[in-house]
CSV table of C-alpha atoms in Angstrom, one decimal:
chain,number,residue,atom,x,y,z
A,1,ASN,CA,0.0,0.0,0.0
A,2,VAL,CA,3.0,2.3,0.0
A,3,MET,CA,4.5,3.6,-3.3
A,4,ILE,CA,8.2,4.0,-3.1
A,5,PHE,CA,9.5,7.1,-5.0
A,6,GLU,CA,12.5,9.4,-5.0
A,7,GLN,CA,12.0,12.9,-3.9
A,8,ILE,CA,12.7,15.5,-6.6
A,9,ASN,CA,15.5,17.8,-5.3
A,10,GLU,CA,14.3,20.9,-7.0
A,11,GLN,CA,11.1,20.9,-5.0
A,12,ALA,CA,13.2,22.5,-2.2
A,13,ASN,CA,13.9,25.5,-4.3
A,14,ARG,CA,12.2,28.9,-4.1
A,15,LYS,CA,8.5,28.7,-5.1
A,16,CYS,CA,6.7,31.3,-7.3
A,17,SER,CA,5.4,34.3,-5.3
A,18,LEU,CA,2.1,34.2,-7.2
A,19,CYS,CA,1.1,30.5,-7.7
A,20,GLY,CA,3.2,29.0,-5.0
A,21,GLU,CA,3.4,25.8,-7.0
A,22,ARG,CA,6.2,26.0,-9.5
A,23,ASN,CA,9.8,27.0,-9.1
A,24,ALA,CA,10.7,30.7,-9.3
A,25,TYR,CA,13.2,31.5,-12.1
A,26,PHE,CA,12.7,35.2,-12.7
A,27,PHE,CA,13.7,38.0,-10.3
A,28,HIS,CA,14.3,41.7,-10.5
A,29,SER,CA,17.7,42.7,-11.9
A,30,ASN,CA,18.8,44.6,-8.8
A,31,SER,CA,17.3,42.3,-6.2
A,32,LYS,CA,18.2,38.7,-7.0
A,33,PRO,CA,17.9,37.0,-3.7
A,34,SER,CA,20.8,35.0,-2.3
A,35,PHE,CA,18.7,31.8,-2.4
A,36,ALA,CA,18.1,32.0,-6.2
A,37,TYR,CA,19.8,29.1,-7.9
A,38,GLY,CA,22.1,29.2,-10.9
A,39,ASP,CA,19.6,28.9,-13.8
A,40,SER,CA,17.4,31.8,-12.7
A,41,TYR,CA,17.1,35.0,-14.7
A,42,LYS,CA,17.3,38.6,-13.8
A,43,ILE,CA,14.8,41.0,-15.5
A,44,ASN,CA,15.2,44.8,-15.3
A,45,SER,CA,11.5,45.8,-15.1
A,46,PRO,CA,9.4,47.4,-12.5
A,47,LYS,CA,6.8,44.7,-13.2
A,48,ILE,CA,8.7,42.4,-10.8
A,49,ILE,CA,9.0,43.9,-7.3
A,50,ARG,CA,11.8,43.4,-4.9
A,51,ASN,CA,12.1,40.0,-3.2
A,52,GLU,CA,9.5,38.6,-5.6
A,53,GLY,CA,10.2,35.5,-7.7
A,54,LEU,CA,8.1,34.3,-10.6
A,55,CYS,CA,7.8,31.0,-12.4
A,56,ALA,CA,7.8,30.9,-16.2
A,57,ILE,CA,4.0,30.8,-16.5
A,58,CYS,CA,3.3,33.6,-14.0
A,59,CYS,CA,6.1,35.7,-15.6
A,60,ILE,CA,4.4,35.4,-19.0
A,61,LYS,CA,1.1,36.4,-17.5
A,62,ARG,CA,2.7,39.3,-15.7
A,63,PHE,CA,4.2,40.7,-18.9
A,64,LEU,CA,1.5,39.8,-21.4
A,65,ASN,CA,-0.2,42.7,-23.1
A,66,PHE,CA,2.2,45.3,-21.6
A,67,ASN,CA,3.7,48.0,-23.7
A,68,THR,CA,7.4,49.1,-23.6
A,69,LYS,CA,6.6,51.5,-20.8
A,70,GLY,CA,5.3,48.8,-18.6
A,71,LYS,CA,1.7,50.1,-18.7
A,72,ASN,CA,-1.1,47.5,-18.7
A,73,ASN,CA,-3.2,47.9,-21.8
A,74,SER,CA,-5.5,44.9,-21.1
A,75,PHE,CA,-7.2,45.2,-17.7
A,76,GLU,CA,-7.6,47.6,-14.8
A,77,SER,CA,-6.1,46.8,-11.4
A,78,THR,CA,-8.3,46.1,-8.4
A,79,ALA,CA,-7.3,49.5,-7.0
A,80,GLU,CA,-8.5,51.2,-10.3
A,81,ILE,CA,-11.9,49.4,-10.1
A,82,ALA,CA,-12.3,50.5,-6.4
A,83,LEU,CA,-11.5,54.2,-7.3
A,84,MET,CA,-13.2,54.3,-10.7
A,85,ASP,CA,-16.3,56.3,-9.6
A,86,THR,CA,-14.3,58.7,-7.4
A,87,ILE,CA,-11.7,59.5,-10.1
A,88,ASN,CA,-14.4,60.0,-12.8
A,89,LYS,CA,-16.2,62.5,-10.6
A,90,ILE,CA,-13.2,64.7,-9.6
A,91,LYS,CA,-13.7,67.7,-11.8
A,92,ASP,CA,-10.1,68.9,-12.0
A,93,LYS,CA,-8.4,66.1,-13.9
A,94,SER,CA,-5.2,68.1,-14.2
A,95,ILE,CA,-4.5,67.8,-10.5
A,96,LEU,CA,-4.6,64.0,-10.8
A,97,GLN,CA,-2.3,63.9,-13.8
A,98,ASN,CA,0.2,66.4,-12.3
A,99,TYR,CA,0.3,64.2,-9.1
A,100,LEU,CA,1.1,61.0,-11.1
A,101,ASP,CA,3.7,62.8,-13.2
A,102,ASN,CA,5.9,62.9,-10.0
A,103,PHE,CA,6.5,59.2,-10.3
A,104,GLU,CA,8.7,57.7,-13.0
A,105,GLU,CA,7.1,54.3,-12.9
A,106,LYS,CA,3.4,54.6,-12.7
A,107,ASP,CA,2.3,51.0,-13.5
A,108,GLN,CA,0.6,50.9,-10.1
A,109,ASP,CA,-0.7,54.4,-10.5
A,110,PHE,CA,-4.1,54.0,-8.8
A,111,GLN,CA,-2.5,52.5,-5.7
A,112,LEU,CA,-0.5,55.7,-5.5
A,113,TYR,CA,-3.8,57.5,-4.6
A,114,TYR,CA,-3.9,55.8,-1.2
A,115,LYS,CA,-2.0,57.8,1.4
A,116,ASP,CA,-0.6,54.7,3.2
A,117,ASN,CA,1.3,53.8,0.0
A,118,ILE,CA,3.2,57.1,-0.2
A,119,ASP,CA,6.1,56.0,2.0
A,120,THR,CA,9.7,55.0,1.3
A,121,ARG,CA,9.1,51.3,2.0
A,122,TYR,CA,6.2,50.9,-0.5
A,123,LEU,CA,7.9,52.9,-3.3
A,124,LYS,CA,11.2,51.0,-2.8
A,125,LYS,CA,9.4,47.6,-2.8
A,126,ASN,CA,7.6,48.4,-6.1
A,127,ASN,CA,10.6,50.0,-7.8
A,128,ILE,CA,8.9,53.4,-8.0
A,129,SER,CA,11.2,56.3,-8.1
A,130,CYS,CA,10.3,59.9,-7.2
A,131,PRO,CA,12.6,62.9,-7.5
A,132,LYS,CA,10.5,65.0,-5.1
A,133,LYS,CA,10.6,64.7,-1.3
A,134,LEU,CA,7.9,62.6,0.2
A,135,ASP,CA,6.3,65.4,2.2
A,136,GLU,CA,5.9,67.4,-1.0
A,137,ILE,CA,4.2,64.4,-2.7
A,138,GLN,CA,1.9,63.9,0.4
A,139,ASN,CA,0.9,67.6,0.3
A,140,GLU,CA,-0.2,67.2,-3.4
A,141,LEU,CA,-2.2,64.1,-2.5
A,142,ASN,CA,-3.8,66.0,0.4
A,143,GLU,CA,-5.0,68.6,-2.1
A,144,ILE,CA,-6.7,65.9,-4.2
A,145,TYR,CA,-8.3,64.5,-1.0
A,146,THR,CA,-9.5,68.0,-0.1
A,147,GLN,CA,-11.2,68.5,-3.5
A,148,ALA,CA,-12.7,65.0,-3.2
A,149,THR,CA,-14.1,65.8,0.3
A,150,LYS,CA,-15.8,68.9,-1.0
A,151,LEU,CA,-17.5,66.8,-3.6
A,152,LYS,CA,-18.4,64.2,-0.9
A,153,LEU,CA,-16.2,61.6,-2.6
A,154,LYS,CA,-14.3,58.8,-0.9
A,155,PHE,CA,-11.1,56.9,-1.7
A,156,THR,CA,-12.4,53.5,-0.9
A,157,LYS,CA,-10.2,50.5,-0.9
A,158,TYR,CA,-13.0,48.0,-1.6
A,159,TYR,CA,-14.4,46.7,-4.9
A,160,ALA,CA,-16.9,44.0,-5.8
A,161,VAL,CA,-16.5,40.8,-7.8
A,162,LEU,CA,-19.8,39.7,-9.4
A,163,ALA,CA,-20.4,36.1,-10.8
A,164,PHE,CA,-23.6,34.5,-11.9
A,165,ASP,CA,-24.7,31.3,-13.6
A,166,GLY,CA,-28.0,30.2,-15.2
A,167,ASP,CA,-30.4,28.0,-13.2
A,168,ASN,CA,-31.5,24.7,-14.6
A,169,ILE,CA,-29.9,25.4,-18.0
A,170,GLY,CA,-29.0,21.7,-18.4
A,171,LYS,CA,-32.5,20.5,-17.8
A,172,ILE,CA,-34.0,23.1,-20.1
A,173,LEU,CA,-31.5,22.2,-22.9
A,174,SER,CA,-32.2,18.5,-22.5
A,175,GLY,CA,-35.8,19.2,-23.5
A,176,ILE,CA,-37.6,18.7,-20.2
A,177,TYR,CA,-39.5,21.9,-20.5
A,178,LYS,CA,-40.0,21.9,-24.2
A,179,LYS,CA,-43.5,22.0,-25.6
A,180,ASP,CA,-43.0,19.3,-28.2
A,181,GLU,CA,-40.2,17.4,-29.9
A,182,LYS,CA,-40.4,19.3,-33.2
A,183,THR,CA,-39.5,22.6,-31.7
A,184,LEU,CA,-36.5,21.4,-29.7
A,185,LEU,CA,-33.9,22.3,-32.3
A,186,ASP,CA,-35.5,25.7,-32.9
A,187,PHE,CA,-35.5,26.2,-29.1
A,188,HIS,CA,-31.8,25.5,-28.8
A,189,LYS,CA,-31.0,28.0,-31.6
A,190,LYS,CA,-33.2,30.7,-30.1
A,191,LEU,CA,-31.9,30.2,-26.6
A,192,SER,CA,-28.2,30.4,-27.8
A,193,GLU,CA,-29.1,33.6,-29.8
A,194,TYR,CA,-30.8,35.3,-26.8
A,195,LEU,CA,-28.0,34.3,-24.4
A,196,ASN,CA,-25.5,35.7,-26.8
A,197,ASN,CA,-27.5,39.0,-27.0
A,198,PHE,CA,-27.7,39.1,-23.2
A,199,ALA,CA,-23.9,38.6,-23.0
A,200,THR,CA,-23.4,41.7,-25.2
A,201,LYS,CA,-25.9,43.7,-23.2
A,202,SER,CA,-24.3,42.8,-19.9
A,203,LYS,CA,-21.0,44.2,-21.1
A,204,GLU,CA,-22.8,47.5,-22.0
A,205,VAL,CA,-24.5,47.6,-18.6
A,206,VAL,CA,-21.1,47.4,-16.8
A,207,GLU,CA,-18.6,49.1,-19.1
A,208,ASN,CA,-20.5,51.8,-21.1
A,209,LYS,CA,-21.3,53.6,-17.9
A,210,SER,CA,-17.8,53.2,-16.4
A,211,ARG,CA,-19.1,51.1,-13.5
A,212,GLY,CA,-16.6,48.3,-13.7
A,213,ARG,CA,-15.1,45.8,-16.1
A,214,VAL,CA,-16.3,42.5,-17.5
A,215,VAL,CA,-13.9,39.6,-17.3
A,216,TYR,CA,-16.1,37.3,-19.4
A,217,ALA,CA,-19.7,37.1,-20.3
A,218,GLY,CA,-20.9,33.9,-21.9
A,219,GLY,CA,-24.7,34.3,-21.8
A,220,ASP,CA,-25.7,32.5,-18.6
A,221,ASP,CA,-22.2,32.6,-17.3
A,222,PHE,CA,-20.6,35.9,-16.1
A,223,LEU,CA,-17.7,37.3,-14.1
A,224,GLY,CA,-17.0,41.0,-13.6
A,225,PHE,CA,-15.3,43.5,-11.4
A,226,ILE,CA,-17.7,46.2,-10.2
A,227,ASN,CA,-17.2,49.5,-8.4
A,228,ILE,CA,-19.2,49.3,-5.2
A,229,ASN,CA,-20.9,52.6,-5.8
A,230,HIS,CA,-22.8,50.8,-8.6
A,231,ILE,CA,-23.0,47.2,-7.4
A,232,PHE,CA,-26.8,47.2,-6.7
A,233,ASP,CA,-27.6,49.0,-9.9
A,234,VAL,CA,-25.6,46.7,-11.9
A,235,MET,CA,-27.0,43.6,-10.3
A,236,GLU,CA,-30.6,44.8,-10.8
A,237,GLU,CA,-30.1,45.9,-14.3
A,238,LEU,CA,-28.5,42.6,-15.3
A,239,ARG,CA,-31.3,40.6,-13.7
A,240,LYS,CA,-33.9,42.8,-15.5
A,241,GLU,CA,-32.1,42.5,-18.9
A,242,PHE,CA,-32.0,38.7,-18.5
A,243,ASP,CA,-35.8,38.7,-18.2
A,244,ASN,CA,-36.2,41.2,-21.0
A,245,ILE,CA,-33.9,39.4,-23.5
A,246,VAL,CA,-33.8,35.7,-22.6
A,247,VAL,CA,-36.9,34.9,-20.6
A,248,THR,CA,-39.2,36.9,-22.9
A,249,GLY,CA,-37.5,35.5,-26.0
A,250,ILE,CA,-38.0,31.8,-25.2
A,251,LYS,CA,-41.3,31.9,-23.2
A,252,ASP,CA,-43.2,30.4,-26.1
A,253,PHE,CA,-41.0,27.3,-26.0
A,254,LEU,CA,-41.5,26.6,-22.3
A,255,LYS,CA,-44.4,25.1,-20.4
A,256,GLU,CA,-46.4,27.4,-18.3
A,257,GLY,CA,-45.6,27.8,-14.7
A,258,ASN,CA,-43.0,29.7,-12.7
A,259,GLU,CA,-41.1,26.5,-12.0
A,260,ASN,CA,-40.2,26.3,-15.7
A,261,ASN,CA,-38.9,29.8,-16.0
A,262,ILE,CA,-35.2,30.3,-16.8
A,263,THR,CA,-33.4,32.4,-14.2
A,264,PHE,CA,-29.9,32.9,-12.8
A,265,SER,CA,-28.2,33.0,-9.4
A,266,ALA,CA,-25.4,35.3,-8.5
A,267,GLY,CA,-22.5,35.6,-6.0
A,268,VAL,CA,-21.0,38.9,-4.9
A,269,VAL,CA,-17.8,39.4,-2.9
A,270,ILE,CA,-16.9,42.9,-1.7
A,271,ALA,CA,-13.2,42.8,-0.8
A,272,HIS,CA,-10.1,44.9,-0.1
A,273,TYR,CA,-8.1,45.6,-3.3
A,274,LYS,CA,-5.0,44.0,-1.8
A,275,MET,CA,-6.6,40.6,-1.1
A,276,PRO,CA,-5.4,37.7,-3.3
A,277,LEU,CA,-7.5,38.0,-6.5
A,278,ASP,CA,-7.6,34.2,-7.2
A,279,GLN,CA,-9.2,33.6,-3.7
A,280,ILE,CA,-11.8,36.4,-4.2
A,281,VAL,CA,-12.8,35.0,-7.6
A,282,ALA,CA,-13.0,31.5,-6.2
A,283,ILE,CA,-15.2,32.7,-3.3
A,284,SER,CA,-17.6,34.6,-5.7
A,285,ASN,CA,-18.1,31.3,-7.7
A,286,SER,CA,-18.7,29.4,-4.5
A,287,LEU,CA,-21.3,32.0,-3.5
A,288,VAL,CA,-23.2,31.3,-6.7
A,289,SER,CA,-23.5,27.6,-5.6
A,290,GLU,CA,-24.5,28.6,-2.1
A,291,ALA,CA,-27.2,31.0,-3.5
A,292,LYS,CA,-28.6,28.1,-5.6
A,293,ASP,CA,-28.6,25.8,-2.6
A,294,SER,CA,-30.3,28.4,-0.3
A,295,TYR,CA,-33.6,28.4,-2.1
A,296,ASN,CA,-35.4,25.5,-3.7
A,297,ASN,CA,-36.2,27.3,-7.0
A,298,LYS,CA,-32.9,29.1,-7.1
A,299,ASP,CA,-33.3,32.6,-8.7
A,300,SER,CA,-31.3,34.1,-5.9
A,301,PHE,CA,-28.0,35.8,-4.9
A,302,ALA,CA,-25.5,35.6,-2.1
A,303,ILE,CA,-23.5,38.6,-1.1
A,304,SER,CA,-20.4,38.7,1.2
A,305,VAL,CA,-18.2,41.5,2.6
A,306,MET,CA,-14.7,40.4,3.4
A,307,LYS,CA,-13.1,43.2,5.5
A,308,ASN,CA,-9.4,43.7,5.6
A,309,SER,CA,-9.6,43.0,9.3
A,310,GLY,CA,-10.7,39.4,8.6
A,311,GLU,CA,-14.4,39.9,9.6
A,312,ILE,CA,-16.9,38.4,7.1
A,313,ASN,CA,-20.6,39.1,6.7
A,314,LYS,CA,-22.6,36.9,4.3
A,315,ALA,CA,-26.3,36.8,3.4
A,316,TYR,CA,-28.6,35.1,0.9
A,317,PHE,CA,-31.7,36.6,-0.9
A,318,LYS,CA,-34.2,36.0,-3.5
A,319,TRP,CA,-34.0,38.5,-6.4
A,320,LYS,CA,-37.5,39.7,-5.9
A,321,ILE,CA,-40.1,39.9,-3.2
A,322,ILE,CA,-43.8,40.6,-3.1
A,323,ASP,CA,-44.9,43.5,-0.9
A,324,ASN,CA,-48.2,44.0,1.0
A,325,GLU,CA,-49.7,45.6,-2.1
A,326,ASN,CA,-48.8,42.5,-4.2
A,327,LYS,CA,-46.1,44.5,-6.1
A,328,THR,CA,-42.8,43.0,-7.1
A,329,ILE,CA,-39.7,44.7,-5.6
A,330,PHE,CA,-36.1,43.9,-6.3
A,331,THR,CA,-34.1,43.1,-3.1
A,332,THR,CA,-31.2,45.0,-4.6
A,333,ASN,CA,-33.4,48.1,-4.7
A,334,ILE,CA,-34.1,47.8,-1.0
A,335,MET,CA,-30.4,47.4,-0.2
A,336,LYS,CA,-29.6,50.4,-2.4
A,337,LYS,CA,-32.1,52.6,-0.6
A,338,LEU,CA,-30.8,51.6,2.7
A,339,THR,CA,-27.1,52.2,1.9
A,340,ILE,CA,-27.9,55.6,0.4
A,341,HIS,CA,-30.0,56.7,3.5
A,342,LEU,CA,-27.1,55.6,5.7
A,343,ALA,CA,-24.4,57.2,3.5
A,344,LYS,CA,-26.2,60.6,3.4
A,345,GLY,CA,-26.9,60.5,7.2
A,346,GLU,CA,-30.7,60.5,6.7
A,347,ILE,CA,-30.8,57.4,8.9
A,348,SER,CA,-28.4,56.6,11.7
A,349,ASN,CA,-26.8,53.1,11.8
A,350,ASN,CA,-27.7,53.0,15.5
A,351,PHE,CA,-30.8,50.9,14.7
A,352,ILE,CA,-28.5,48.3,13.2
A,353,LYS,CA,-26.4,48.1,16.3
A,354,ILE,CA,-29.4,47.9,18.5
A,355,LEU,CA,-31.0,45.1,16.5
A,356,ASN,CA,-27.7,43.1,16.4
A,357,LYS,CA,-27.4,43.5,20.2
A,358,GLU,CA,-31.0,42.4,20.8
A,359,PHE,CA,-31.6,39.7,18.2
A,360,PHE,CA,-28.3,38.1,17.2
A,361,ASN,CA,-28.7,34.4,17.9
A,362,PHE,CA,-32.2,35.3,19.3
A,363,GLU,CA,-33.7,31.9,18.4
A,364,ILE,CA,-31.2,29.9,20.6
A,365,ASP,CA,-31.9,31.9,23.7
A,366,ASN,CA,-34.2,30.6,26.4
A,367,PHE,CA,-37.1,32.8,25.3
A,368,GLU,CA,-40.6,32.2,26.5
A,369,ILE,CA,-42.3,32.8,23.2
A,370,SER,CA,-42.0,29.6,21.2
A,371,ASP,CA,-44.3,30.5,18.3
A,372,ILE,CA,-42.3,31.5,15.2
A,373,GLU,CA,-44.9,34.0,14.0
A,374,GLN,CA,-44.9,35.7,17.3
A,375,LYS,CA,-41.1,36.0,17.3
A,376,ASN,CA,-41.2,37.4,13.8
A,377,SER,CA,-43.9,40.0,14.7
A,378,LEU,CA,-41.9,41.0,17.7
A,379,PHE,CA,-38.8,41.5,15.5
A,380,ILE,CA,-40.7,43.5,12.9
A,381,CYS,CA,-42.2,45.7,15.6
A,382,GLU,CA,-38.8,46.4,17.0
A,383,LEU,CA,-37.3,46.9,13.6
A,384,LYS,CA,-39.8,49.7,12.7
A,385,ARG,CA,-39.4,51.3,16.1
A,386,CYS,CA,-35.6,51.5,15.8
A,387,ILE,CA,-35.7,52.8,12.2
A,388,LYS,CA,-38.1,55.5,13.2
A,389,LYS,CA,-36.1,56.5,16.2
A,390,SER,CA,-32.8,56.6,14.1
A,391,SER,CA,-34.3,58.6,11.2
A,392,PHE,CA,-34.0,62.3,10.7
A,393,ASN,CA,-36.8,62.7,8.2
A,394,LYS,CA,-39.9,60.9,6.7
A,395,LYS,CA,-37.9,58.8,4.3
A,396,TYR,CA,-37.8,55.9,6.8
A,397,GLU,CA,-41.5,55.1,6.2
A,398,GLU,CA,-41.1,53.4,2.8
A,399,LEU,CA,-37.9,51.8,3.9
A,400,GLU,CA,-39.3,50.2,7.1
A,401,GLU,CA,-42.1,48.6,5.1
A,402,GLN,CA,-39.8,47.2,2.5
A,403,LEU,CA,-37.3,45.9,5.1
A,404,SER,CA,-40.2,44.3,7.0
A,405,ASN,CA,-41.4,42.6,3.8
A,406,LEU,CA,-37.9,41.5,3.0
A,407,PHE,CA,-37.5,39.9,6.5
A,408,ILE,CA,-40.9,38.1,6.0
A,409,ASN,CA,-39.7,36.9,2.6
A,410,ILE,CA,-36.4,35.5,4.1
A,411,ILE,CA,-38.2,33.6,6.8
A,412,LYS,CA,-40.8,32.2,4.4
A,413,ASN,CA,-38.3,31.1,1.8
A,414,LEU,CA,-35.9,29.5,4.2
A,415,ASN,CA,-38.7,27.1,5.4
A,416,SER,CA,-39.1,28.9,8.7
A,417,ASN,CA,-35.4,28.3,9.7
A,418,GLU,CA,-35.4,30.9,12.5
A,419,LYS,CA,-31.6,31.1,13.0
A,420,ASN,CA,-30.8,31.6,9.3
A,421,GLY,CA,-33.7,33.9,9.0
A,422,PHE,CA,-32.8,36.3,11.8
A,423,ASN,CA,-29.0,36.2,11.3
A,424,ASN,CA,-29.4,36.4,7.5
A,425,PHE,CA,-31.4,39.6,7.8
A,426,LEU,CA,-29.0,41.1,10.4
A,427,SER,CA,-26.2,40.3,8.0
A,428,LEU,CA,-28.0,42.3,5.3
A,429,LEU,CA,-28.1,45.3,7.7
A,430,ASN,CA,-24.4,44.9,8.5
A,431,ILE,CA,-23.4,44.6,4.9
A,432,ALA,CA,-25.5,47.7,4.0
A,433,ASP,CA,-23.9,49.6,6.9
A,434,PHE,CA,-20.4,48.7,5.7
A,435,ILE,CA,-21.0,49.7,2.1
A,436,SER,CA,-22.6,53.0,3.2
A,437,ARG,CA,-19.3,54.0,4.8
A,438,GLU,CA,-17.3,53.2,1.6
A,439,ILE,CA,-19.5,54.7,-1.2
A,440,ASN,CA,-19.7,58.3,-2.4
A,441,ASN,CA,-22.6,60.3,-1.1
A,442,ASP,CA,-22.5,63.0,-3.8
């Protein structure tokens, strides 16, 4: 039961700083570490930072689609996605360019807009030279921040990764929901056509309005980086366009009934720009699966905030809920309103702190009320009271009704799972509170 083999000696060598799997052969020309072996190569480029070693594959990826000046022509950095809305809204563009002109290597230019990166250690590590003194550079950056503050803009360090995948596409393609055998081939052709049209539209939704960047869009399969100021708008628009283009286009081919509708589920990760990108993308894809598993008929999304401190908030929702007047409301619209009210100071986040203190793990306490409906009514009553007390105007009235309906919807769709219901809703409030502190309130 034991296979005898000889250990490969080269496995003990320095591993690639990016993948951690293959041996590192490429280092910066001025900083080849002492433990680099004889057949490694020195490259004189700011693309490889000090003390970093790359394998052949990661080195090719690093330099692919870069021009002679070392500027990436293919894709924005995570810092650029995070700052996209703020930079676009600063009126005096010259002050931004004059600031960047101080640095000779500006490959990581958007990271240079963060104050904590303007120090000797960061510039040296990233091979960025600056003829001016640091205090002069910091003063110029302070001027940019002053202008941004007047415009109520923030230099957030967080961005969003959005992934989604179609629900029951395999079953639908196999012909389970077709009306008859003769139309199956036509159905496949039409579905492919409409999915392709939606892929094109999804790129327009994200990129034409400078709200992020699409990595790939394959119809029912999507991955994109979104500026958090626009995350709820983008999610809602994509879901609506999917209905308008795909669902409407193939409705004549499907049997009647909501269970046969074609939908998609999404996963959203809001993360710090310095967090490992491969991990964030992997988590966004896993959230898609979690969203599908959270509700029987799918058509839902999961959203998670991964703070740089290590704290994680995660929640699951249906895309749409039905309010007391039998109207359909997008959950993303409710979350957007809540974050805007919090960001503008129209509602204090005290009500979120109070509810967390009173109801976190509420269902596992030794509480006299055992009836679930009574617990839910108690929670909704306290929710409305706290919102009203924390509000500075009448805008809370619509919000408290919508949040109450959303809570009821969560409880109902999670099959009366009290713990998930209460904590899931509280996670929503915590996520909205965090986003409100990071978005622009212009």
